[in-house]
């Protein structure tokens, strides 16, 4: 129930305080496609890719030709690395398109997929956000979860080694501002995580928002001495 907008809405209608974001914010960020649209409105960079769902093989090929290989096929309702396939040519694209759709349907009950540019040697960086009910939103720095297996996080660390590089000294500030811009656009309250992917040269792109406290939150608490659960 942690990211269930209907449940949050029922709580609100019954005057029960749900410890999490409002249902309106969940709906604004309810899947990866709507989240990308919101990020664009907030003027936050998103990976080049399809405009919403890709519903046919031919459409997939057209998108891949426009943005160039390699590309990533992603389940619109995905998570945990399921419903994701990288493609480096037309043959692997068609195979990956159908595999991702089948896997997504089994895992999430939704076979919808979209396509975006695959970032090689990626850095997966997420910012912890926290908003109150008076319109104040802050972030508490980043967590780096680039060490993964099958697109599933294995190790989280903070601060991010990429953002500590001297030649990228302004990147942390830019990404923090971007995370807050997305949260403000969604009128976000309570705890959440804004996820980005970055390359070695400092280009970064919005991925998604986790609309809940995450299991990796204690490392943020360790370095900030800030009790996120208490603040929720």
Tab-separated table of C-alpha atoms in Angstrom:
chain	number	residue	atom	x	y	z
A	1	UNK	CA	0.000	0.000	0.000
A	2	UNK	CA	3.012	2.349	0.254
A	3	UNK	CA	2.608	3.692	-3.307
A	4	UNK	CA	-1.121	3.031	-3.773
A	5	UNK	CA	-2.831	6.308	-4.714
A	6	UNK	CA	-6.315	4.850	-4.212
A	7	UNK	CA	-5.481	3.791	-0.652
A	8	UNK	CA	-4.063	7.249	0.130
A	9	UNK	CA	-7.181	8.837	-1.367
A	10	UNK	CA	-9.474	6.688	0.794
A	11	UNK	CA	-7.495	7.687	3.891
A	12	UNK	CA	-7.795	11.365	2.951
A	13	UNK	CA	-11.556	11.105	2.347
A	14	UNK	CA	-11.964	9.465	5.788
A	15	UNK	CA	-9.837	12.159	7.479
A	16	UNK	CA	-7.107	9.636	8.258
A	17	UNK	CA	-3.545	10.926	7.974
A	18	UNK	CA	-1.630	8.667	5.590
A	19	UNK	CA	2.125	8.670	6.298
A	20	UNK	CA	3.264	9.212	2.746
A	21	UNK	CA	2.659	11.546	-0.196
A	22	UNK	CA	-0.820	12.786	-1.047
A	23	UNK	CA	-2.822	10.808	-3.592
A	24	UNK	CA	-2.579	13.709	-6.081
A	25	UNK	CA	1.228	13.532	-6.012
A	26	UNK	CA	1.160	9.748	-6.440
A	27	UNK	CA	-1.142	10.095	-9.438
A	28	UNK	CA	1.116	12.749	-10.984
A	29	UNK	CA	4.029	10.287	-10.681
A	30	UNK	CA	2.094	7.042	-10.968
A	31	UNK	CA	4.223	5.483	-13.732
A	32	UNK	CA	7.450	6.177	-15.578
A	33	UNK	CA	5.729	7.786	-18.575
A	34	UNK	CA	3.742	10.340	-16.557
A	35	UNK	CA	6.823	11.003	-14.399
A	36	UNK	CA	8.887	11.788	-17.513
A	37	UNK	CA	6.188	14.213	-18.692
A	38	UNK	CA	6.226	15.972	-15.316
A	39	UNK	CA	10.033	16.174	-15.369
A	40	UNK	CA	9.920	17.811	-18.800
A	41	UNK	CA	7.460	20.417	-17.486
A	42	UNK	CA	9.867	21.050	-14.611
A	43	UNK	CA	12.639	21.554	-17.203
A	44	UNK	CA	14.623	18.584	-15.878
A	45	UNK	CA	16.520	16.572	-18.523
A	46	UNK	CA	15.148	13.149	-19.440
A	47	UNK	CA	16.843	10.489	-21.582
A	48	UNK	CA	16.070	10.801	-25.310
A	49	UNK	CA	13.387	8.277	-26.156
A	50	UNK	CA	9.826	7.533	-27.135
A	51	UNK	CA	6.923	9.837	-26.378
A	52	UNK	CA	5.016	7.448	-24.152
A	53	UNK	CA	4.166	3.829	-24.919
A	54	UNK	CA	5.655	1.939	-27.853
A	55	UNK	CA	2.882	-0.327	-29.120
A	56	UNK	CA	4.345	-2.015	-32.209
A	57	UNK	CA	7.623	-3.465	-33.495
A	58	UNK	CA	7.708	-0.871	-36.253
A	59	UNK	CA	7.278	1.972	-33.800
A	60	UNK	CA	10.123	0.540	-31.719
A	61	UNK	CA	12.389	0.429	-34.776
A	62	UNK	CA	11.463	4.008	-35.705
A	63	UNK	CA	12.308	5.302	-32.208
A	64	UNK	CA	15.615	3.406	-32.142
A	65	UNK	CA	16.586	4.823	-35.530
A	66	UNK	CA	15.784	8.359	-34.348
A	67	UNK	CA	17.777	8.282	-31.076
A	68	UNK	CA	20.461	5.782	-32.158
A	69	UNK	CA	21.654	2.515	-30.620
A	70	UNK	CA	22.176	1.335	-27.947
A	71	UNK	CA	18.691	1.738	-26.490
A	72	UNK	CA	16.872	0.381	-23.445
A	73	UNK	CA	13.367	-1.090	-23.570
A	74	UNK	CA	11.611	-0.504	-20.236
A	75	UNK	CA	8.341	-1.596	-18.701
A	76	UNK	CA	6.199	1.428	-17.956
A	77	UNK	CA	5.077	-0.125	-14.659
A	78	UNK	CA	8.443	-1.735	-13.990
A	79	UNK	CA	10.788	-1.989	-11.073
A	80	UNK	CA	13.476	-4.221	-9.649
A	81	UNK	CA	15.093	-4.672	-13.056
A	82	UNK	CA	12.159	-6.605	-14.491
A	83	UNK	CA	10.795	-5.758	-17.922
A	84	UNK	CA	14.076	-4.172	-19.044
A	85	UNK	CA	16.148	-5.146	-22.083
A	86	UNK	CA	19.085	-3.420	-23.787
A	87	UNK	CA	19.334	-3.529	-27.582
A	88	UNK	CA	22.312	-2.741	-29.809
A	89	UNK	CA	20.764	-3.453	-33.220
A	90	UNK	CA	17.433	-4.124	-34.945
A	91	UNK	CA	17.497	-7.867	-34.263
A	92	UNK	CA	18.090	-7.532	-30.516
A	93	UNK	CA	15.542	-4.697	-30.387
A	94	UNK	CA	12.707	-6.814	-31.777
A	95	UNK	CA	13.584	-9.747	-29.531
A	96	UNK	CA	13.976	-7.514	-26.470
A	97	UNK	CA	10.728	-5.675	-27.220
A	98	UNK	CA	8.645	-8.840	-27.033
A	99	UNK	CA	10.603	-10.289	-24.091
A	100	UNK	CA	10.196	-7.096	-22.051
A	101	UNK	CA	6.454	-6.940	-22.774
A	102	UNK	CA	5.922	-10.574	-21.762
A	103	UNK	CA	7.992	-10.189	-18.601
A	104	UNK	CA	6.206	-6.957	-17.668
A	105	UNK	CA	2.781	-8.533	-18.124
A	106	UNK	CA	3.705	-11.434	-15.841
A	107	UNK	CA	5.367	-9.267	-13.195
A	108	UNK	CA	3.105	-6.199	-13.140
A	109	UNK	CA	-0.068	-7.084	-15.043
A	110	UNK	CA	0.838	-4.339	-17.537
A	111	UNK	CA	2.703	-5.113	-20.767
A	112	UNK	CA	3.297	-1.474	-21.710
A	113	UNK	CA	6.876	-0.516	-22.579
A	114	UNK	CA	8.731	2.579	-23.696
A	115	UNK	CA	12.205	3.095	-25.173
A	116	UNK	CA	14.984	5.428	-24.133
A	117	UNK	CA	18.651	5.938	-24.930
A	118	UNK	CA	20.903	3.466	-23.113
A	119	UNK	CA	23.574	5.298	-21.107
A	120	UNK	CA	26.829	3.351	-21.214
A	121	UNK	CA	28.973	3.186	-18.047
A	122	UNK	CA	26.063	4.693	-16.107
A	123	UNK	CA	26.032	6.164	-12.613
A	124	UNK	CA	22.729	5.611	-10.801
A	125	UNK	CA	22.262	8.456	-8.319
A	126	UNK	CA	19.197	9.157	-6.190
A	127	UNK	CA	18.306	12.153	-4.017
A	128	UNK	CA	16.388	11.792	-0.759
A	129	UNK	CA	13.586	14.354	-0.552
A	130	UNK	CA	11.265	15.326	2.293
A	131	UNK	CA	8.306	17.705	2.097
A	132	UNK	CA	5.968	19.109	4.726
A	133	UNK	CA	2.290	20.070	4.277
A	134	UNK	CA	3.070	23.793	4.008
A	135	UNK	CA	4.889	23.682	0.685
A	136	UNK	CA	8.438	23.313	2.020
A	137	UNK	CA	10.586	20.667	0.302
A	138	UNK	CA	14.225	19.831	0.990
A	139	UNK	CA	16.688	17.203	-0.129
A	140	UNK	CA	19.201	15.477	2.134
A	141	UNK	CA	21.884	14.713	-0.391
A	142	UNK	CA	22.397	11.746	-2.646
A	143	UNK	CA	22.908	8.009	-2.549
A	144	UNK	CA	24.919	6.268	-5.261
A	145	UNK	CA	23.600	2.846	-6.268
A	146	UNK	CA	25.655	2.257	-9.415
A	147	UNK	CA	26.852	-1.183	-8.294
A	148	UNK	CA	24.053	-3.398	-9.600
A	149	UNK	CA	23.308	-6.902	-10.802
A	150	UNK	CA	20.628	-7.368	-13.472
A	151	UNK	CA	19.582	-3.728	-12.975
A	152	UNK	CA	18.943	-4.419	-9.287
A	153	UNK	CA	20.787	-2.370	-6.649
A	154	UNK	CA	23.435	-4.302	-4.697
A	155	UNK	CA	25.419	-1.593	-2.861
A	156	UNK	CA	24.410	1.937	-1.836
A	157	UNK	CA	26.937	4.543	-0.772
A	158	UNK	CA	26.984	8.219	0.097
A	159	UNK	CA	28.399	10.612	-0.900
A	160	UNK	CA	28.543	9.652	-4.575
A	161	UNK	CA	32.079	9.136	-5.927
A	162	UNK	CA	30.991	10.767	-9.208
A	163	UNK	CA	29.706	13.913	-7.504
A	164	UNK	CA	32.912	14.164	-5.455
A	165	UNK	CA	35.025	14.522	-8.615
A	166	UNK	CA	36.737	17.911	-8.737
A	167	UNK	CA	35.989	18.363	-12.447
A	168	UNK	CA	32.250	17.935	-11.725
A	169	UNK	CA	32.049	20.183	-8.666
A	170	UNK	CA	28.729	21.809	-9.678
A	171	UNK	CA	26.938	18.563	-10.568
A	172	UNK	CA	25.686	17.798	-7.033
A	173	UNK	CA	24.058	21.230	-6.829
A	174	UNK	CA	22.453	20.892	-10.271
A	175	UNK	CA	21.037	17.446	-9.527
A	176	UNK	CA	19.752	18.536	-6.114
A	177	UNK	CA	17.941	21.478	-7.727
A	178	UNK	CA	16.465	19.152	-10.340
A	179	UNK	CA	15.172	16.775	-7.652
A	180	UNK	CA	13.474	19.655	-5.842
A	181	UNK	CA	12.000	21.018	-9.093
A	182	UNK	CA	10.288	17.686	-9.741
A	183	UNK	CA	9.037	17.441	-6.141
A	184	UNK	CA	7.679	20.989	-6.275
A	185	UNK	CA	5.963	20.383	-9.614
A	186	UNK	CA	4.189	17.354	-8.100
A	187	UNK	CA	3.335	19.189	-4.830
A	188	UNK	CA	5.112	16.336	-3.082
A	189	UNK	CA	4.788	15.738	0.665
A	190	UNK	CA	6.527	13.314	3.042
A	191	UNK	CA	9.565	11.187	2.118
A	192	UNK	CA	10.563	10.071	-1.361
A	193	UNK	CA	13.485	9.465	-3.676
A	194	UNK	CA	14.181	11.117	-7.029
A	195	UNK	CA	16.323	8.851	-9.201
A	196	UNK	CA	18.721	9.966	-11.934
A	197	UNK	CA	21.205	8.361	-14.286
A	198	UNK	CA	24.439	10.161	-15.177
A	199	UNK	CA	27.337	9.545	-17.536
A	200	UNK	CA	31.069	10.010	-16.953
A	201	UNK	CA	31.067	13.554	-18.354
A	202	UNK	CA	28.395	14.961	-16.038
A	203	UNK	CA	25.288	14.703	-18.200
A	204	UNK	CA	22.378	13.512	-16.073
A	205	UNK	CA	18.797	12.464	-16.765
A	206	UNK	CA	15.702	11.903	-14.641
A	207	UNK	CA	14.527	8.298	-14.250
A	208	UNK	CA	11.670	8.081	-11.744
A	209	UNK	CA	10.392	8.947	-8.269
A	210	UNK	CA	10.048	6.320	-5.538
A	211	UNK	CA	7.027	7.606	-3.633
A	212	UNK	CA	7.925	6.136	-0.249
A	213	UNK	CA	10.743	5.684	2.241
A	214	UNK	CA	13.305	3.212	0.856
A	215	UNK	CA	15.207	0.447	2.625
A	216	UNK	CA	18.467	2.267	1.909
A	217	UNK	CA	17.423	5.390	3.831
A	218	UNK	CA	19.650	4.638	6.884
A	219	UNK	CA	22.859	5.630	5.067
A	220	UNK	CA	21.396	9.093	4.541
A	221	UNK	CA	20.533	9.202	8.240
A	222	UNK	CA	24.103	8.177	9.136
A	223	UNK	CA	25.709	11.079	7.272
A	224	UNK	CA	23.086	13.751	8.029
A	225	UNK	CA	22.141	12.764	11.604
A	226	UNK	CA	18.549	13.278	10.461
A	227	UNK	CA	15.864	10.786	11.539
A	228	UNK	CA	13.775	10.365	8.381
A	229	UNK	CA	11.245	8.020	9.958
A	230	UNK	CA	10.640	10.428	12.828
A	231	UNK	CA	10.262	13.326	10.406
A	232	UNK	CA	7.709	11.365	8.375
